[in-house]
PDB file of C-alpha atoms and ligand atoms in Angstrom:
ATOM      1  CA  MET A  78       0.000   0.000   0.000  1.00 98.00           C
ATOM      2  CA  ASP A  79       1.647   3.208  -1.149  1.00 97.00           C
ATOM      3  CA  GLY A  80       0.536   6.800  -1.338  1.00 95.00           C
ATOM      4  CA  PRO A  81       1.075  10.180   0.249  1.00 92.00           C
ATOM      5  CA  SER A  82       0.130  10.986   3.823  1.00 86.00           C
ATOM      6  CA  GLY A  83      -3.512  11.515   4.740  1.00 86.00           C
ATOM      7  CA  THR A  84      -4.917   9.042   2.190  1.00 92.00           C
ATOM      8  CA  GLY A  85      -6.041   6.724   4.982  1.00 91.00           C
ATOM      9  CA  LYS A  86      -3.281   4.157   4.305  1.00 94.00           C
ATOM     10  CA  SER A  87      -2.676   3.287   7.955  1.00 94.00           C
ATOM     11  CA  THR A  88      -6.324   2.871   8.875  1.00 94.00           C
ATOM     12  CA  VAL A  89      -7.235   0.655   5.952  1.00 97.00           C
ATOM     13  CA  SER A  90      -3.936  -1.279   5.929  1.00 98.00           C
ATOM     14  CA  ARG A  91      -4.358  -2.257   9.575  1.00 98.00           C
ATOM     15  CA  ARG A  92      -8.000  -3.147   9.123  1.00 98.00           C
ATOM     16  CA  LEU A  93      -7.276  -5.170   6.004  1.00 98.00           C
ATOM     17  CA  ALA A  94      -4.485  -7.091   7.743  1.00 98.00           C
ATOM     18  CA  ALA A  95      -6.710  -7.795  10.761  1.00 98.00           C
ATOM     19  CA  ALA A  96      -9.597  -8.901   8.525  1.00 97.00           C
ATOM     20  CA  VAL A  97      -7.533 -11.441   6.556  1.00 96.00           C
ATOM     21  CA  GLY A  98      -5.274 -12.651   9.403  1.00 96.00           C
ATOM     22  CA  ALA A  99      -2.136 -11.096   7.911  1.00 97.00           C
ATOM     23  CA  ALA A 100       0.693  -9.253   9.648  1.00 98.00           C
ATOM     24  CA  TYR A 101       1.082  -5.481   9.222  1.00 98.00           C
ATOM     25  CA  LEU A 102       4.116  -3.253   8.754  1.00 98.00           C
ATOM     26  CA  ASP A 103       4.147   0.547   8.837  1.00 98.00           C
ATOM     27  CA  THR A 104       7.427   1.438   7.106  1.00 98.00           C
ATOM     28  CA  GLY A 105       6.889   5.162   7.739  1.00 97.00           C
ATOM     29  CA  ALA A 106       7.224   4.432  11.455  1.00 98.00           C
ATOM     30  CA  THR A 107      10.716   3.015  10.827  1.00 98.00           C
ATOM     31  CA  TYR A 108      11.791   6.242   9.059  1.00 98.00           C
ATOM     32  CA  ARG A 109      10.247   8.233  11.900  1.00 98.00           C
ATOM     33  CA  ALA A 110      12.159   6.158  14.491  1.00 98.00           C
ATOM     34  CA  ALA A 111      15.424   6.726  12.572  1.00 98.00           C
ATOM     35  CA  THR A 112      14.644  10.450  12.588  1.00 98.00           C
ATOM     36  CA  LEU A 113      14.009  10.386  16.328  1.00 98.00           C
ATOM     37  CA  ALA A 114      17.399   8.676  16.773  1.00 98.00           C
ATOM     38  CA  ALA A 115      19.032  11.621  14.976  1.00 98.00           C
ATOM     39  CA  LEU A 116      17.132  14.128  17.133  1.00 98.00           C
ATOM     40  CA  ARG A 117      18.095  12.226  20.298  1.00 98.00           C
ATOM     41  CA  ALA A 118      21.721  12.454  19.178  1.00 98.00           C
ATOM     42  CA  GLY A 119      21.292  16.253  19.253  1.00 98.00           C
ATOM     43  CA  LEU A 120      21.218  16.625  15.447  1.00 98.00           C
ATOM     44  CA  ASP A 121      19.021  18.973  13.423  1.00 94.00           C
ATOM     45  CA  GLY A 122      18.831  20.467   9.913  1.00 93.00           C
ATOM     46  CA  SER A 123      22.374  21.824  10.253  1.00 96.00           C
ATOM     47  CA  ALA A 124      23.888  18.330  10.647  1.00 97.00           C
ATOM     48  CA  SER A 125      25.876  16.725   7.830  1.00 97.00           C
ATOM     49  CA  ALA A 126      24.582  13.666   5.980  1.00 97.00           C
ATOM     50  CA  GLU A 127      27.369  11.616   7.593  1.00 98.00           C
ATOM     51  CA  GLN A 128      26.262  12.614  11.089  1.00 98.00           C
ATOM     52  CA  LEU A 129      22.616  11.823  10.323  1.00 98.00           C
ATOM     53  CA  VAL A 130      23.459   8.440   8.795  1.00 98.00           C
ATOM     54  CA  ALA A 131      25.679   7.515  11.750  1.00 98.00           C
ATOM     55  CA  ALA A 132      22.945   8.364  14.281  1.00 98.00           C
ATOM     56  CA  ALA A 133      20.071   6.805  12.310  1.00 98.00           C
ATOM     57  CA  ASN A 134      21.892   3.628  11.300  1.00 98.00           C
ATOM     58  CA  GLY A 135      23.473   3.157  14.709  1.00 97.00           C
ATOM     59  CA  ALA A 136      20.064   2.848  16.351  1.00 97.00           C
ATOM     60  CA  CYS A 137      18.201  -0.381  17.016  1.00 98.00           C
ATOM     61  CA  ILE A 138      14.720  -0.103  15.433  1.00 98.00           C
ATOM     62  CA  GLU A 139      12.196  -2.915  15.969  1.00 97.00           C
ATOM     63  CA  SER A 140       8.731  -3.138  14.406  1.00 97.00           C
ATOM     64  CA  GLY A 141       5.938  -5.265  15.906  1.00 97.00           C
ATOM     65  CA  THR A 142       3.556  -6.518  13.203  1.00 97.00           C
ATOM     66  CA  ASP A 143       0.272  -7.210  15.034  1.00 97.00           C
ATOM     67  CA  PRO A 144      -2.337  -5.125  13.143  1.00 98.00           C
ATOM     68  CA  ASP A 145      -4.393  -4.790  16.339  1.00 97.00           C
ATOM     69  CA  GLY A 146      -1.436  -3.293  18.206  1.00 96.00           C
ATOM     70  CA  PRO A 147       1.566  -2.483  16.020  1.00 96.00           C
ATOM     71  CA  THR A 148       4.636  -1.388  17.971  1.00 97.00           C
ATOM     72  CA  ILE A 149       7.798   0.513  17.210  1.00 98.00           C
ATOM     73  CA  ARG A 150      10.850   0.514  19.464  1.00 98.00           C
ATOM     74  CA  LEU A 151      13.976   2.632  19.346  1.00 98.00           C
ATOM     75  CA  ASP A 152      16.871   1.233  21.354  1.00 98.00           C
ATOM     76  CA  GLY A 153      14.348  -0.699  23.438  1.00 97.00           C
ATOM     77  CA  ASP A 154      12.002   2.284  24.124  1.00 97.00           C
ATOM     78  CA  ASP A 155       8.393   2.310  22.968  1.00 98.00           C
ATOM     79  CA  VAL A 156       8.388   5.442  20.774  1.00 98.00           C
ATOM     80  CA  ALA A 157       4.973   5.024  19.102  1.00 97.00           C
ATOM     81  CA  ALA A 158       3.693   8.367  20.410  1.00 95.00           C
ATOM     82  CA  GLU A 159       6.927  10.347  20.218  1.00 97.00           C
ATOM     83  CA  ILE A 160       7.525   9.599  16.522  1.00 97.00           C
ATOM     84  CA  ARG A 161       4.198  11.311  15.646  1.00 93.00           C
ATOM     85  CA  GLY A 162       5.214  14.607  17.252  1.00 92.00           C
ATOM     86  CA  GLY A 163       6.022  17.833  15.400  1.00 89.00           C
ATOM     87  CA  ALA A 164       9.818  17.591  15.737  1.00 95.00           C
ATOM     88  CA  VAL A 165       9.988  14.197  13.993  1.00 96.00           C
ATOM     89  CA  THR A 166       7.359  15.125  11.384  1.00 91.00           C
ATOM     90  CA  ALA A 167       9.283  18.273  10.424  1.00 91.00           C
ATOM     91  CA  PHE A 168      12.584  16.388  10.001  1.00 95.00           C
ATOM     92  CA  VAL A 169      11.585  12.960   8.659  1.00 95.00           C
ATOM     93  CA  SER A 170      11.649  13.854   4.944  1.00 91.00           C
ATOM     94  CA  ALA A 171      15.302  14.942   5.240  1.00 94.00           C
ATOM     95  CA  VAL A 172      16.382  11.772   7.063  1.00 97.00           C
ATOM     96  CA  SER A 173      14.358   9.440   4.830  1.00 95.00           C
ATOM     97  CA  ALA A 174      15.968  10.973   1.712  1.00 94.00           C
ATOM     98  CA  LEU A 175      19.416   9.656   2.724  1.00 97.00           C
ATOM     99  CA  PRO A 176      20.326   6.619   0.556  1.00 97.00           C
ATOM    100  CA  GLU A 177      22.299   4.874   3.343  1.00 98.00           C
ATOM    101  CA  VAL A 178      19.366   5.176   5.743  1.00 98.00           C
ATOM    102  CA  ARG A 179      16.985   3.817   3.100  1.00 97.00           C
ATOM    103  CA  ASP A 180      19.292   0.896   2.244  1.00 98.00           C
ATOM    104  CA  ARG A 181      19.445  -0.172   5.849  1.00 98.00           C
ATOM    105  CA  LEU A 182      15.736   0.254   6.565  1.00 98.00           C
ATOM    106  CA  VAL A 183      14.631  -1.410   3.314  1.00 98.00           C
ATOM    107  CA  ALA A 184      16.770  -4.447   4.246  1.00 98.00           C
ATOM    108  CA  ALA A 185      15.154  -4.509   7.706  1.00 98.00           C
ATOM    109  CA  GLN A 186      11.662  -4.160   6.176  1.00 98.00           C
ATOM    110  CA  ARG A 187      12.336  -7.061   3.799  1.00 98.00           C
ATOM    111  CA  ALA A 188      13.455  -9.194   6.739  1.00 98.00           C
ATOM    112  CA  VAL A 189      10.173  -8.418   8.541  1.00 98.00           C
ATOM    113  CA  ILE A 190       8.225  -9.326   5.379  1.00 98.00           C
ATOM    114  CA  THR A 191      10.063 -12.638   4.975  1.00 98.00           C
ATOM    115  CA  ALA A 192       9.460 -13.555   8.622  1.00 97.00           C
ATOM    116  CA  ALA A 193       5.760 -12.604   8.415  1.00 97.00           C
ATOM    117  CA  LEU A 194       5.230 -14.649   5.252  1.00 96.00           C
ATOM    118  CA  ALA A 195       6.656 -17.657   7.095  1.00 96.00           C
ATOM    119  CA  THR A 196       4.567 -17.168  10.251  1.00 95.00           C
ATOM    120  CA  HIS A 197       1.313 -15.592   8.964  1.00 92.00           C
ATOM    121  CA  GLY A 198       1.347 -16.439   5.260  1.00 92.00           C
ATOM    122  CA  GLY A 199       0.852 -12.786   4.383  1.00 96.00           C
ATOM    123  CA  ILE A 200       1.549  -9.179   5.316  1.00 98.00           C
ATOM    124  CA  VAL A 201       0.101  -5.781   4.486  1.00 98.00           C
ATOM    125  CA  VAL A 202       2.929  -3.271   4.146  1.00 98.00           C
ATOM    126  CA  GLU A 203       2.374   0.465   3.881  1.00 98.00           C
ATOM    127  CA  GLY A 204       4.728   3.216   2.816  1.00 97.00           C
ATOM    128  CA  ARG A 205       5.884   5.198  -0.197  1.00 95.00           C
ATOM    129  CA  ASP A 206       8.083   2.752  -2.118  1.00 96.00           C
ATOM    130  CA  ILE A 207       6.644  -0.656  -1.264  1.00 97.00           C
ATOM    131  CA  GLY A 208       5.370  -1.523  -4.739  1.00 97.00           C
ATOM    132  CA  THR A 209       8.353   0.073  -6.502  1.00 96.00           C
ATOM    133  CA  VAL A 210      11.358  -0.912  -4.326  1.00 96.00           C
ATOM    134  CA  VAL A 211      10.685  -2.877  -1.127  1.00 98.00           C
ATOM    135  CA  ALA A 212       8.397  -5.583  -2.535  1.00 98.00           C
ATOM    136  CA  PRO A 213       8.237  -5.217  -6.329  1.00 97.00           C
ATOM    137  CA  ASP A 214       6.892  -8.792  -6.576  1.00 96.00           C
ATOM    138  CA  ALA A 215       3.963  -8.203  -4.209  1.00 97.00           C
ATOM    139  CA  PRO A 216       0.881 -10.078  -5.471  1.00 96.00           C
ATOM    140  CA  LEU A 217      -1.331  -7.026  -4.941  1.00 98.00           C
ATOM    141  CA  LYS A 218      -0.216  -3.396  -5.097  1.00 98.00           C
ATOM    142  CA  VAL A 219      -2.517  -0.517  -4.268  1.00 98.00           C
ATOM    143  CA  TYR A 220      -1.772   3.182  -4.562  1.00 97.00           C
ATOM    144  CA  LEU A 221      -4.087   5.398  -2.522  1.00 96.00           C
ATOM    145  CA  THR A 222      -4.682   9.019  -3.464  1.00 94.00           C
ATOM    146  CA  ALA A 223      -6.849  11.894  -2.265  1.00 93.00           C
ATOM    147  CA  SER A 224      -6.867  15.632  -2.873  1.00 93.00           C
ATOM    148  CA  ASP A 225      -4.521  17.803  -0.798  1.00 91.00           C
ATOM    149  CA  GLU A 226      -7.457  19.399   1.038  1.00 91.00           C
ATOM    150  CA  VAL A 227      -9.057  16.091   2.040  1.00 91.00           C
ATOM    151  CA  ARG A 228      -5.693  14.721   3.193  1.00 91.00           C
ATOM    152  CA  ALA A 229      -4.951  17.833   5.252  1.00 91.00           C
ATOM    153  CA  ALA A 230      -8.405  17.674   6.870  1.00 90.00           C
ATOM    154  CA  ARG A 231      -7.828  14.000   7.803  1.00 87.00           C
ATOM    155  CA  ARG A 232      -4.325  14.727   9.172  1.00 85.00           C
ATOM    156  CA  GLY A 233      -5.764  17.632  11.177  1.00 87.00           C
ATOM    157  CA  ARG A 234      -8.450  15.399  12.726  1.00 86.00           C
ATOM    158  CA  GLN A 235      -5.836  12.747  13.566  1.00 81.00           C
ATOM    159  CA  ASP A 236      -3.595  15.357  15.199  1.00 82.00           C
ATOM    160  CA  ALA A 237      -6.512  16.779  17.182  1.00 85.00           C
ATOM    161  CA  ARG A 238      -7.456  13.295  18.452  1.00 85.00           C
ATOM    162  CA  ALA A 239      -3.841  12.807  19.567  1.00 80.00           C
ATOM    163  CA  GLY A 240      -3.902  16.168  21.384  1.00 81.00           C
ATOM    164  CA  ARG A 241      -1.666  17.931  18.871  1.00 78.00           C
ATOM    165  CA  GLY A 242      -2.918  21.293  17.646  1.00 72.00           C
ATOM    166  CA  GLY A 243      -2.516  22.767  14.181  1.00 74.00           C
ATOM    167  CA  ASP A 244      -4.822  24.927  12.079  1.00 83.00           C
ATOM    168  CA  VAL A 245      -5.988  23.672   8.683  1.00 85.00           C
ATOM    169  CA  ALA A 246      -3.755  26.042   6.695  1.00 89.00           C
ATOM    170  CA  THR A 247      -0.619  24.928   8.564  1.00 88.00           C
ATOM    171  CA  VAL A 248      -1.468  21.236   8.186  1.00 88.00           C
ATOM    172  CA  LEU A 249      -2.197  21.732   4.457  1.00 90.00           C
ATOM    173  CA  ALA A 250       1.136  23.523   3.963  1.00 91.00           C
ATOM    174  CA  ASP A 251       2.952  20.716   5.821  1.00 87.00           C
ATOM    175  CA  VAL A 252       1.199  17.981   3.778  1.00 88.00           C
ATOM    176  CA  ARG A 253       2.246  19.767   0.544  1.00 90.00           C
ATOM    177  CA  ARG A 254       5.813  20.352   1.779  1.00 88.00           C
ATOM    178  CA  ARG A 255       6.281  16.660   2.624  1.00 85.00           C
ATOM    179  CA  ASP A 256       4.694  15.516  -0.664  1.00 87.00           C
ATOM    180  CA  ARG A 257       7.101  17.735  -2.579  1.00 88.00           C
ATOM    181  CA  LEU A 258      10.136  16.440  -0.674  1.00 86.00           C
ATOM    182  CA  ASP A 259       9.017  12.785  -0.777  1.00 86.00           C
ATOM    183  CA  SER A 260       8.230  12.822  -4.504  1.00 88.00           C
ATOM    184  CA  THR A 261      11.265  14.779  -5.713  1.00 89.00           C
ATOM    185  CA  ARG A 262      14.045  13.077  -3.733  1.00 86.00           C
ATOM    186  CA  ALA A 263      16.719  11.276  -5.757  1.00 88.00           C
ATOM    187  CA  VAL A 264      16.332   7.826  -4.156  1.00 87.00           C
ATOM    188  CA  SER A 265      13.030   5.892  -4.217  1.00 85.00           C
ATOM    189  CA  PRO A 266      10.775   8.915  -4.679  1.00 87.00           C
ATOM    190  CA  LEU A 267       7.069   8.461  -4.025  1.00 88.00           C
ATOM    191  CA  HIS A 268       5.420   7.313  -7.227  1.00 88.00           C
ATOM    192  CA  ARG A 269       2.868   4.772  -8.265  1.00 93.00           C
ATOM    193  CA  ALA A 270       4.215   1.423  -9.484  1.00 94.00           C
ATOM    194  CA  THR A 271       3.012   0.828 -13.034  1.00 95.00           C
ATOM    195  CA  ASP A 272       1.151  -2.289 -11.868  1.00 96.00           C
ATOM    196  CA  ALA A 273      -0.392  -0.692  -8.754  1.00 97.00           C
ATOM    197  CA  LEU A 274      -4.169  -0.266  -8.688  1.00 97.00           C
ATOM    198  CA  LEU A 275      -5.198   3.317  -8.043  1.00 96.00           C
ATOM    199  CA  VAL A 276      -7.857   3.941  -5.379  1.00 95.00           C
ATOM    200  CA  ASP A 277      -9.000   7.546  -4.990  1.00 95.00           C
ATOM    201  CA  THR A 278     -10.279   7.913  -1.411  1.00 93.00           C
ATOM    202  CA  ASP A 279     -11.667  11.475  -1.679  1.00 92.00           C
ATOM    203  CA  GLU A 280     -15.273  10.333  -1.769  1.00 92.00           C
ATOM    204  CA  LEU A 281     -14.841   7.010   0.031  1.00 93.00           C
ATOM    205  CA  SER A 282     -15.194   6.191   3.726  1.00 92.00           C
ATOM    206  CA  ALA A 283     -12.615   3.896   5.346  1.00 93.00           C
ATOM    207  CA  GLU A 284     -15.267   1.131   5.252  1.00 96.00           C
ATOM    208  CA  ALA A 285     -15.758   1.582   1.514  1.00 96.00           C
ATOM    209  CA  VAL A 286     -11.996   1.494   0.845  1.00 96.00           C
ATOM    210  CA  LEU A 287     -11.662  -1.612   3.019  1.00 97.00           C
ATOM    211  CA  ALA A 288     -14.505  -3.319   1.136  1.00 97.00           C
ATOM    212  CA  GLU A 289     -12.770  -2.560  -2.169  1.00 96.00           C
ATOM    213  CA  LEU A 290      -9.451  -3.916  -0.844  1.00 97.00           C
ATOM    214  CA  LEU A 291     -11.091  -7.104   0.418  1.00 97.00           C
ATOM    215  CA  ARG A 292     -12.681  -7.551  -2.997  1.00 96.00           C
ATOM    216  CA  LEU A 293      -9.259  -7.161  -4.671  1.00 96.00           C
ATOM    217  CA  VAL A 294      -7.556  -9.570  -2.228  1.00 96.00           C
ATOM    218  CA  SER A 295     -10.239 -12.158  -2.891  1.00 96.00           C
ATOM    219  CA  GLU A 296     -10.193 -11.582  -6.664  1.00 95.00           C
ATOM    220  CA  ARG A 297      -6.413 -12.200  -6.686  1.00 94.00           C
ATOM    221  CA  GLY A 298      -6.921 -15.489  -4.853  1.00 93.00           C
ATOM    222  CA  LEU A 299      -4.913 -14.336  -1.847  1.00 93.00           C
ATOM    223  CA  LEU A 300      -7.294 -15.654   0.811  1.00 89.00           C
ATOM    224  CA  SER A 301      -6.572 -19.159   2.047  1.00 75.00           C
TER     225      SER A 301
HETATM  226  O1   DC B 665       3.716   7.459   6.456  1.00 58.81           O
HETATM  227  P1   DC B 665       4.386   8.493   7.365  1.00 58.81           P
HETATM  228  O2   DC B 665       3.811   9.879   7.200  1.00 58.81           O
HETATM  229  O3   DC B 665       4.464   8.083   8.778  1.00 58.81           O
HETATM  230  O4   DC B 665       5.896   8.555   6.803  1.00 58.81           O
HETATM  231  C1   DC B 665       6.845   9.405   7.375  1.00 58.81           C
HETATM  232  C2   DC B 665       7.855   9.836   6.330  1.00 58.81           C
HETATM  233  O5   DC B 665       8.688   8.728   5.988  1.00 58.81           O
HETATM  234  C3   DC B 665       7.289  10.388   5.032  1.00 58.81           C
HETATM  235  O6   DC B 665       7.446  11.789   4.975  1.00 58.81           O
HETATM  236  C4   DC B 665       8.093   9.762   3.931  1.00 58.81           C
HETATM  237  C5   DC B 665       8.945   8.723   4.595  1.00 58.81           C
HETATM  238  N1   DC B 665       8.697   7.375   4.098  1.00 58.81           N
HETATM  239  C6   DC B 665       9.477   6.935   3.059  1.00 58.81           C
HETATM  240  O7   DC B 665      10.307   7.692   2.565  1.00 58.81           O
HETATM  241  N2   DC B 665       9.352   5.666   2.610  1.00 58.81           N
HETATM  242  C7   DC B 665       8.451   4.835   3.138  1.00 58.81           C
HETATM  243  N3   DC B 665       8.343   3.592   2.677  1.00 58.81           N
HETATM  244  C8   DC B 665       7.611   5.277   4.185  1.00 58.81           C
HETATM  245  C9   DC B 665       7.750   6.562   4.641  1.00 58.81           C
END
């Protein structure tokens, strides 16, 4: 499952995984944890690429794949809440653009996928480059889209539920800033794999998207 932020990827990916008994991996959380490692090392936008890579790649990042309670640990700490904060969100595009960080995290993501296929028989993986780079042989690829305004409104509601403020204009500007950075970076930019099915979620509820995904999973013969 690929697509920009605010398309509902996390919600529907988790619900799809839970519905079909698959594991679930949020690759964005791994980039956020690597970014938090850099921040914890005292680094910011003035740091060199070498410093950022050393901090990010020196950290131990562990993803739990239960769709009903996914976890993310940084050096043993549960950082699920901290990685959603403003400091990480503002810095994550810069850290995730570093090729050495991507190489290391993509290898870790593939290891999680291999383990989940062995234990669960399947996994729903969400991110920006899953269909293009991480799992180009995935038996079903979906690319979610929605207009900037709808995505910003969803992000704003999510932030408000988590107790983080932010007016609509600021959230919209941040959504557009991250899209620009994520889709123009040199390595693994966000783009739809040629064989990914496009689902526009502007007019669809999470339930409707989930129903469409379940239909696709079944149509591909992926349910045992
Ligand atoms: O999905 P998210 O908003 O939590 O992702 C955080 C950032 O990580 C996002 O700005 C882009 C980056 N990312 C990436 O480069 N590749 C992925 N597979 C997933 C996320």
